[in-house]
mmCIF file of C-alpha atoms in Angstrom:
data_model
loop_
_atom_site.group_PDB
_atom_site.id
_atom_site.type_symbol
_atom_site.label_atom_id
_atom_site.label_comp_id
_atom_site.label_asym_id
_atom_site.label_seq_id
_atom_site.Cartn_x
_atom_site.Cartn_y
_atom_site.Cartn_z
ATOM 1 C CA UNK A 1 0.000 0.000 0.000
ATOM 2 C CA UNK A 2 1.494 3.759 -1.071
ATOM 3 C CA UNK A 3 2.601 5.712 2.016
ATOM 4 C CA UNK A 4 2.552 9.386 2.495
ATOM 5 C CA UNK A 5 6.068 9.987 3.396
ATOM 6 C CA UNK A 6 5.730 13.364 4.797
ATOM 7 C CA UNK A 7 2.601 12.291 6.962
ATOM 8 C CA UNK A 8 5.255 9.931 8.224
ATOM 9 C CA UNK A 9 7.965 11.871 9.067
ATOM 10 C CA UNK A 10 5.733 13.744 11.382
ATOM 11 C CA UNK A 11 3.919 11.375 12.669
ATOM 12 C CA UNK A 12 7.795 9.644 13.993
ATOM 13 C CA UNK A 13 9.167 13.230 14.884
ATOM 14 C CA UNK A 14 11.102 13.080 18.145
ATOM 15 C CA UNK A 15 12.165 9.171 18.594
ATOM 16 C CA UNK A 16 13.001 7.644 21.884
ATOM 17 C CA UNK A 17 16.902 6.681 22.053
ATOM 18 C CA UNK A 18 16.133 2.281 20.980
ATOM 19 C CA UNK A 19 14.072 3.148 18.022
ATOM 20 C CA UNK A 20 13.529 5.637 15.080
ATOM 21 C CA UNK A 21 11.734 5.461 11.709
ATOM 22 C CA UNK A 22 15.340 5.414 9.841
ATOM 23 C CA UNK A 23 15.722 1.873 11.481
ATOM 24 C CA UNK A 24 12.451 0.423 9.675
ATOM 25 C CA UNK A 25 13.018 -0.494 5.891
ATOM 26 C CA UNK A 26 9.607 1.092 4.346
ATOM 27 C CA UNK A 27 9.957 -1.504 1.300
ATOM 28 C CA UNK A 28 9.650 -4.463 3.391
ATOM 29 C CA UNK A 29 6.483 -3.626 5.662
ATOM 30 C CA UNK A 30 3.977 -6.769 6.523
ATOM 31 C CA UNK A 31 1.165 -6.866 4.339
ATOM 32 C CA UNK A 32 -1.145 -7.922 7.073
ATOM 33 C CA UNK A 33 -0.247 -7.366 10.886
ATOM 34 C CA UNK A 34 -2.436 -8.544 13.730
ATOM 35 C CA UNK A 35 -2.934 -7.913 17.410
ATOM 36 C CA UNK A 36 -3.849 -9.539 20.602
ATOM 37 C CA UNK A 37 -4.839 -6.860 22.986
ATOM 38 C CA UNK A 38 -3.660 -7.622 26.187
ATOM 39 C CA UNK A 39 -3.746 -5.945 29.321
ATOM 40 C CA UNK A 40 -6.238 -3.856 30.008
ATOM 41 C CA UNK A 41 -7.500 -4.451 33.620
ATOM 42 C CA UNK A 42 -4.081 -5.067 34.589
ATOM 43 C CA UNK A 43 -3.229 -1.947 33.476
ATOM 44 C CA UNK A 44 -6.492 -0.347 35.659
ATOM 45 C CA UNK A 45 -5.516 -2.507 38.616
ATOM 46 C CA UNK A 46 -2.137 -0.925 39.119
ATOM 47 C CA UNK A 47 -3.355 2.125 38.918
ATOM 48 C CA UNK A 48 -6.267 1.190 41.411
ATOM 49 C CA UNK A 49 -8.574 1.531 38.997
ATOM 50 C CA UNK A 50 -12.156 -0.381 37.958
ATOM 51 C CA UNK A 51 -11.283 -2.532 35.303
ATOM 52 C CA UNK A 52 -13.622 -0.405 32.929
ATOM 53 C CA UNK A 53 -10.731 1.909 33.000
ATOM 54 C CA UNK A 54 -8.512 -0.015 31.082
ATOM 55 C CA UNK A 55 -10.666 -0.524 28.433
ATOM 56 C CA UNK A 56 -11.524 2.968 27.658
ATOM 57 C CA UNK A 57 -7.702 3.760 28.179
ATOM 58 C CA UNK A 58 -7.353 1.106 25.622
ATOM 59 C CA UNK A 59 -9.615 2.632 22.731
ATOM 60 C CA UNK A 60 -6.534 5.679 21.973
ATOM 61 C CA UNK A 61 -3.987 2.990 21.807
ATOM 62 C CA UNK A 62 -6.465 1.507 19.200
ATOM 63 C CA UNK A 63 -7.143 4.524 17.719
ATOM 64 C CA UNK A 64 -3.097 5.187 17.130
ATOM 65 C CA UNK A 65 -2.540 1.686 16.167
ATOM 66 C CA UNK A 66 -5.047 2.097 13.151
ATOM 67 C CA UNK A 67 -3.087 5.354 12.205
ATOM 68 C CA UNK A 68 0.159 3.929 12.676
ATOM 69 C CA UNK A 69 -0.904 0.852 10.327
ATOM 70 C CA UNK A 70 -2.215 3.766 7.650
ATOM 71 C CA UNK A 71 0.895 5.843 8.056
ATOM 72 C CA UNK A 72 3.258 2.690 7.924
ATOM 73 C CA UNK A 73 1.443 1.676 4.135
ATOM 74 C CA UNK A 74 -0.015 -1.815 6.177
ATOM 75 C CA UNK A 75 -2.867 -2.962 4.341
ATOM 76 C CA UNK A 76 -4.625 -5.135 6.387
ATOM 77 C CA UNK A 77 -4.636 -4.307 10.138
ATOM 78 C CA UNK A 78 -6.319 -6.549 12.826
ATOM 79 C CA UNK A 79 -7.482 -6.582 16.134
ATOM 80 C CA UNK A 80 -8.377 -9.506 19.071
ATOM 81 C CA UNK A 81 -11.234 -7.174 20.492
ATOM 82 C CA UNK A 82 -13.563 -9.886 22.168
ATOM 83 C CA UNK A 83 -13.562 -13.640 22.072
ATOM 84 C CA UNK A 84 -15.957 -16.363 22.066
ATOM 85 C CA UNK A 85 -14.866 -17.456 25.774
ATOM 86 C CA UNK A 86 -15.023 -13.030 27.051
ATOM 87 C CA UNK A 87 -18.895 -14.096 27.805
ATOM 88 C CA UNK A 88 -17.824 -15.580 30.969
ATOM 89 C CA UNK A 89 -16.621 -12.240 32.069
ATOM 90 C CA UNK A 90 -18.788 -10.452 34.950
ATOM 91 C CA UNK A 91 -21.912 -9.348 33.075
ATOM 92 C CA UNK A 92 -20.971 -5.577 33.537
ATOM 93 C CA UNK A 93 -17.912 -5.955 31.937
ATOM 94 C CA UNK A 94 -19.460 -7.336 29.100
ATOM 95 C CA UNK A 95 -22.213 -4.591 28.963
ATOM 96 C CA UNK A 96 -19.572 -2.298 29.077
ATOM 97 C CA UNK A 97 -17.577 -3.647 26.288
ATOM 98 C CA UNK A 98 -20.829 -3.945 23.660
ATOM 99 C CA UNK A 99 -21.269 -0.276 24.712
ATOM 100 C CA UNK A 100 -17.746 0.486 23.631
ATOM 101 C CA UNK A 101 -17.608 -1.332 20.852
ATOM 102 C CA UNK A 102 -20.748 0.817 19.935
ATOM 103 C CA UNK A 103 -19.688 3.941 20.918
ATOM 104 C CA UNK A 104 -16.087 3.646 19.757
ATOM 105 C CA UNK A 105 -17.137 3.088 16.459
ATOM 106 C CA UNK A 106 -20.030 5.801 15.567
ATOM 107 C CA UNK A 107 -16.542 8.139 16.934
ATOM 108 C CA UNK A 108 -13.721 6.895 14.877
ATOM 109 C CA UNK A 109 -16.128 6.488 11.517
ATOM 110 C CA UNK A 110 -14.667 10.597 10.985
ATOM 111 C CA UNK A 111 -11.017 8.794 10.915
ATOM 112 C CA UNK A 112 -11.951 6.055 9.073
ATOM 113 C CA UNK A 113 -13.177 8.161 6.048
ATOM 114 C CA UNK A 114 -10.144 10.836 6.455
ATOM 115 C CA UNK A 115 -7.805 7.790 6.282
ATOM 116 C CA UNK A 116 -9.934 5.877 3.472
ATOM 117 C CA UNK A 117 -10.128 2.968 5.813
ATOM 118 C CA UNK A 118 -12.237 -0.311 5.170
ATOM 119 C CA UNK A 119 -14.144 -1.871 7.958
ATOM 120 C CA UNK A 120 -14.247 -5.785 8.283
ATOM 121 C CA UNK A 121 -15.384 -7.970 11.263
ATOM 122 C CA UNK A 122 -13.955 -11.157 12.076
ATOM 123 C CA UNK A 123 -16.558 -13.436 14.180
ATOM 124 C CA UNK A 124 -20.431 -13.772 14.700
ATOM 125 C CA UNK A 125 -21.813 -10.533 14.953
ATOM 126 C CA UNK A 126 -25.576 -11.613 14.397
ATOM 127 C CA UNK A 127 -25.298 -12.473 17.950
ATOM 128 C CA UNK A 128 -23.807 -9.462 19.722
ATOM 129 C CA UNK A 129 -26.580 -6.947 21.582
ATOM 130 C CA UNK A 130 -28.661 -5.332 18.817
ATOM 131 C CA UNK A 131 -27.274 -1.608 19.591
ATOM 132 C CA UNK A 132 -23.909 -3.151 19.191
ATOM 133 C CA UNK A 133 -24.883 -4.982 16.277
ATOM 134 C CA UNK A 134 -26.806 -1.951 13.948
ATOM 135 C CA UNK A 135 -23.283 0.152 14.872
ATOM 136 C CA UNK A 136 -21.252 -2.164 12.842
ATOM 137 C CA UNK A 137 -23.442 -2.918 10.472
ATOM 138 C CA UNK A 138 -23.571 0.734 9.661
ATOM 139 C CA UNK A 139 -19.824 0.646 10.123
ATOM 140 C CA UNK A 140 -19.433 -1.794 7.636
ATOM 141 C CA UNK A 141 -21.934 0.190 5.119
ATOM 142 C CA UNK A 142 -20.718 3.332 5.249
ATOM 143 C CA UNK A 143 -16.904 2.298 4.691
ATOM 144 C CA UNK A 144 -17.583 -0.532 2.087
ATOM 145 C CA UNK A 145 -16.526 2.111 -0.804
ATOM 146 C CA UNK A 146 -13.202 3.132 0.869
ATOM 147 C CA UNK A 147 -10.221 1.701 -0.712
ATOM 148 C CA UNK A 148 -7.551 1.837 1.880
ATOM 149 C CA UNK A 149 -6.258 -0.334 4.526
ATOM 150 C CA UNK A 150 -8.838 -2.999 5.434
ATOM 151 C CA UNK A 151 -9.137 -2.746 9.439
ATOM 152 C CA UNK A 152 -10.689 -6.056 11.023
ATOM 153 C CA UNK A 153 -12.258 -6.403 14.307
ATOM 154 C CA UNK A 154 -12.314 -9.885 15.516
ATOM 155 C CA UNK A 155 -15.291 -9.627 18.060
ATOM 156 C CA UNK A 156 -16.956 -13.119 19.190
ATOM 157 C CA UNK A 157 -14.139 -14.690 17.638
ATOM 158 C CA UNK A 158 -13.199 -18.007 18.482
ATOM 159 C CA UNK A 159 -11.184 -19.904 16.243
ATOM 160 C CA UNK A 160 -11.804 -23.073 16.866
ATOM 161 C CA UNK A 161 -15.941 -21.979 16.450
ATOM 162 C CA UNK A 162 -14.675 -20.500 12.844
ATOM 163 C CA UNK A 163 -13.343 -23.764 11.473
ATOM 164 C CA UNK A 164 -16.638 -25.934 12.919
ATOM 165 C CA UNK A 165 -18.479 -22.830 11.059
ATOM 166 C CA UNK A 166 -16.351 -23.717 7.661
ATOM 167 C CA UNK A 167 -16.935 -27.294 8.252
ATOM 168 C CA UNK A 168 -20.319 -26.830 8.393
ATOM 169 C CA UNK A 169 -20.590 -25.137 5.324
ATOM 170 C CA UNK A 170 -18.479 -27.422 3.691
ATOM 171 C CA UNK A 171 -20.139 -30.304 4.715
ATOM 172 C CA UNK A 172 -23.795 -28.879 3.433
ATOM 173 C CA UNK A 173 -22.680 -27.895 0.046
ATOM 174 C CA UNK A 174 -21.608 -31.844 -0.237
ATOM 175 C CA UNK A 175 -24.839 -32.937 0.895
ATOM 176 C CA UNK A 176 -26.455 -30.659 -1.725
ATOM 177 C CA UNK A 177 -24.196 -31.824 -4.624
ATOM 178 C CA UNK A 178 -22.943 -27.684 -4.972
ATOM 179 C CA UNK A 179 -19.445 -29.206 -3.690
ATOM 180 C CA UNK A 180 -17.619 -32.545 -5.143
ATOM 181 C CA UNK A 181 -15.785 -33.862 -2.257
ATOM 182 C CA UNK A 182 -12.633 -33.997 -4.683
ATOM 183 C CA UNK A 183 -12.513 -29.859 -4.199
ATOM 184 C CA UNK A 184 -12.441 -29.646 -0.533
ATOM 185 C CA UNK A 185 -8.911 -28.318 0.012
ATOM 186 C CA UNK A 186 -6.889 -26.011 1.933
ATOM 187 C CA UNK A 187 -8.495 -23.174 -0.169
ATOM 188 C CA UNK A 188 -12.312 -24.232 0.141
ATOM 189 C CA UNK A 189 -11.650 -23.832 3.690
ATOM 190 C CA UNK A 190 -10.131 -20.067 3.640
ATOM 191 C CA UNK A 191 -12.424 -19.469 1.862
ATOM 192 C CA UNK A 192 -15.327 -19.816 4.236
ATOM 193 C CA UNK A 193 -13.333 -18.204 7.245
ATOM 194 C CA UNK A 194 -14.134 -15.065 8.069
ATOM 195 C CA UNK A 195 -10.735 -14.015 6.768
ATOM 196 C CA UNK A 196 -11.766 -14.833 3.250
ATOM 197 C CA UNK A 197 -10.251 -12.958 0.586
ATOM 198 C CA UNK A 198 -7.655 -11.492 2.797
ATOM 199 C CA UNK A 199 -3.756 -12.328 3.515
ATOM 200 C CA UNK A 200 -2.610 -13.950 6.663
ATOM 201 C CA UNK A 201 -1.170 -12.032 9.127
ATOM 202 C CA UNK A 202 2.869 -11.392 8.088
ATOM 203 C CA UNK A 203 3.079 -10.240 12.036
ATOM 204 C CA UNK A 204 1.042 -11.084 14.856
ATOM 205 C CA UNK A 205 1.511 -9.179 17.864
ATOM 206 C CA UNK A 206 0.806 -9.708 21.954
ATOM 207 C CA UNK A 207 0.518 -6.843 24.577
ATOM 208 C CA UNK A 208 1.245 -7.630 28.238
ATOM 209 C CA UNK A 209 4.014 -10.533 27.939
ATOM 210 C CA UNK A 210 1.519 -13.640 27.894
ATOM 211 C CA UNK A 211 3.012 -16.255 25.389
ATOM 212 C CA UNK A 212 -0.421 -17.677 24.087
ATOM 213 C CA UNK A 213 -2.938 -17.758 21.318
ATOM 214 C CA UNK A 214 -6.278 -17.479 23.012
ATOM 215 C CA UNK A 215 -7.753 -19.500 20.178
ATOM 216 C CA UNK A 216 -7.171 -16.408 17.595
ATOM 217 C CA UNK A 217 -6.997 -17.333 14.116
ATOM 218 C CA UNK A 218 -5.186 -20.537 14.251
ATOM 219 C CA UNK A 219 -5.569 -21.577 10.527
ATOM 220 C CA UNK A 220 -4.526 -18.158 9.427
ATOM 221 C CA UNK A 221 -1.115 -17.781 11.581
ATOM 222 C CA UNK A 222 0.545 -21.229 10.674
ATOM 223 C CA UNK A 223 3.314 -18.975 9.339
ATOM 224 C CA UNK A 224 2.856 -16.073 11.158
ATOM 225 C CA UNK A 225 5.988 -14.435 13.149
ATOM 226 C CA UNK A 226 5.032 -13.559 16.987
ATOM 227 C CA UNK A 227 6.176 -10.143 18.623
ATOM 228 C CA UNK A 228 5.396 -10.557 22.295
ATOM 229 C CA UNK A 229 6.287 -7.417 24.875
ATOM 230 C CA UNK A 230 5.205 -7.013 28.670
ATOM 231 C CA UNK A 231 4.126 -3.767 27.115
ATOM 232 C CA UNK A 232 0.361 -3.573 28.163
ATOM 233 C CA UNK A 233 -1.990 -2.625 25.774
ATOM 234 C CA UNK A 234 -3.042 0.999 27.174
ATOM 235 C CA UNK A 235 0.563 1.668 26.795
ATOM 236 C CA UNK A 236 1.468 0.401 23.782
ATOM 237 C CA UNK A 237 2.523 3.423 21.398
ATOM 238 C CA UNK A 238 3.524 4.033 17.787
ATOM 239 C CA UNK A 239 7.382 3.573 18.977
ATOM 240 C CA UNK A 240 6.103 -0.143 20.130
ATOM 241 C CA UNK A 241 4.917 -0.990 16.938
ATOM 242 C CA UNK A 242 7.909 -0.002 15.138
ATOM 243 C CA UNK A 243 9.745 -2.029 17.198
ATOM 244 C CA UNK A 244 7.566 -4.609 16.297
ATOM 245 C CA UNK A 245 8.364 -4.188 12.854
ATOM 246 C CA UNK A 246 11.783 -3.857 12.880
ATOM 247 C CA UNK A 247 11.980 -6.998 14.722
ATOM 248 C CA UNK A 248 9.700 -9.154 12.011
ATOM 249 C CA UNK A 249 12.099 -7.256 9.695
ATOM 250 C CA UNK A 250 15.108 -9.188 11.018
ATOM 251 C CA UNK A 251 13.439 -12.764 11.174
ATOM 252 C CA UNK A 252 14.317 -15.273 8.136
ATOM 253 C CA UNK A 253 10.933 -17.213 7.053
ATOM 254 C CA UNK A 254 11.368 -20.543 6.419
ATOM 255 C CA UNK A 255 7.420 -21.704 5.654
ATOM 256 C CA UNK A 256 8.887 -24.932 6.028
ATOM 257 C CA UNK A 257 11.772 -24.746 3.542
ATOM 258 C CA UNK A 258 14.698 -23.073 2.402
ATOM 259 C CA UNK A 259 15.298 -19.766 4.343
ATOM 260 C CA UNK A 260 13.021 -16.664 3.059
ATOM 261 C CA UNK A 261 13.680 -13.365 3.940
ATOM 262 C CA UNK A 262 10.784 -11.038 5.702
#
């Protein structure tokens, strides 16, 4: 994706001493980076704050994160906003969380336009609270004609619930003769993900230091590269995700094979 390389200049004006735009390579930026946002009521709980805190806090290290991926020239940028398994969380967390989501979005649409930014959702919205539900489906109207980076929010995401889903709809297009059972390959299944049509992520990223998956797109991140920092997510800056690039940057991808560079 083109860059504006004025817009990011500025936007990396006055670096910290471990990192600085001049040690990213702008022609080798990941297509598609991801993010598992960690950290939150960690974050709120060492400052002896509500939980609720940390998410809110959390929404303008979103916010830069989506500005960072447009300055950087990312096209796809995605986010780990609310999993399958977050229902178990104390009902007014949740509550509060749909109400973000809500919220957040009818705020940011300004940015999305002003950045020509695509809205995608990874995970079964159909069954999120109906104010939550009309926001993104408005969302997802009003940006479908935009033709810059695709953001994705995965939000009751579970992976392992996205491949039954695929399965599923594998399995009935057999049954109705639509699908010979010779065709079902690694492709007939990406293609029924909600990822469909889009890259796998080049870089995943986790906030807060935990070294797991949380069931996030495990099809799509067989050969993914991980960044993981104790950073937690309400902290995590523009300088953090350059570092996260310039790390990815160094790594040699093998997919298996002979040694590939980034």
């Amino acid at each position: 994706m083109h860059f504006d390389e004025d817009k990011l200049k500025q936007y990396y004006e006055n670096p910290p001493e471990d990192i600085s735009l001049d040690d990213v390579d702008m022609a080798r930026i990941p297509r598609h980076v991801s993010i598992i946002m960690d950290g939150n009521g960690r974050w709120a709980k060492a400052r002896g704050l509500d939980r609720s805190e940390g998410h809110v806090a959390g929404v303008s290290s979103l916010r830069e994160a989506v500005t960072t991926s447009v300055r950087l020239g990312v096209d796809v940028f995605s986010v780990y906003a609310f999993s399958t398994e977050n229902w178990k969380r104390p009902q007014h967390e949740v509550d509060l969380l749909m109400h973000l989501f809500a919220t957040t979005l009818l705020k940011e649409l300004p940015l999305f336009f002003q950045e020509n930014v695509r809205l995608r959702f990874f995970g079964d919205i159909e069954a999120l609270p109906e104010e939550t539900r009309k926001v993104f489906e408005e969302g997802l109207e009003k940006t479908a004609g935009n033709t810059g980076m695709t953001f994705a929010l995965a939000v009751n995401y579970g992976a392992r619930a996205e491949l039954v889903r695929a399965s599923r709809l594998i399995a009935s297009e057999v049954a109705a003769g639509t699908l010979s059972l010779d065709d079902v390959d690694e492709d007939a299944i990406s293609s029924r993900l909600y990822t469909a049509g889009l890259p796998d992520p080049d870089l995943v990223i986790r906030t807060s230091g935990e070294m797991r998956l949380s069931n996030y797109l495990l099809w799509q991140i067989a050969y993914s590269e991980f960044y993981v920092t104790s950073v937690l997510w309400p902290d995590f800056s523009r300088w953090d995700y350059l570092r996260a690039v310039k790390s990815w940057q160094g790594r040699h991808r093998r997919y298996g094979g002979v040694e590939a560079a980034s």
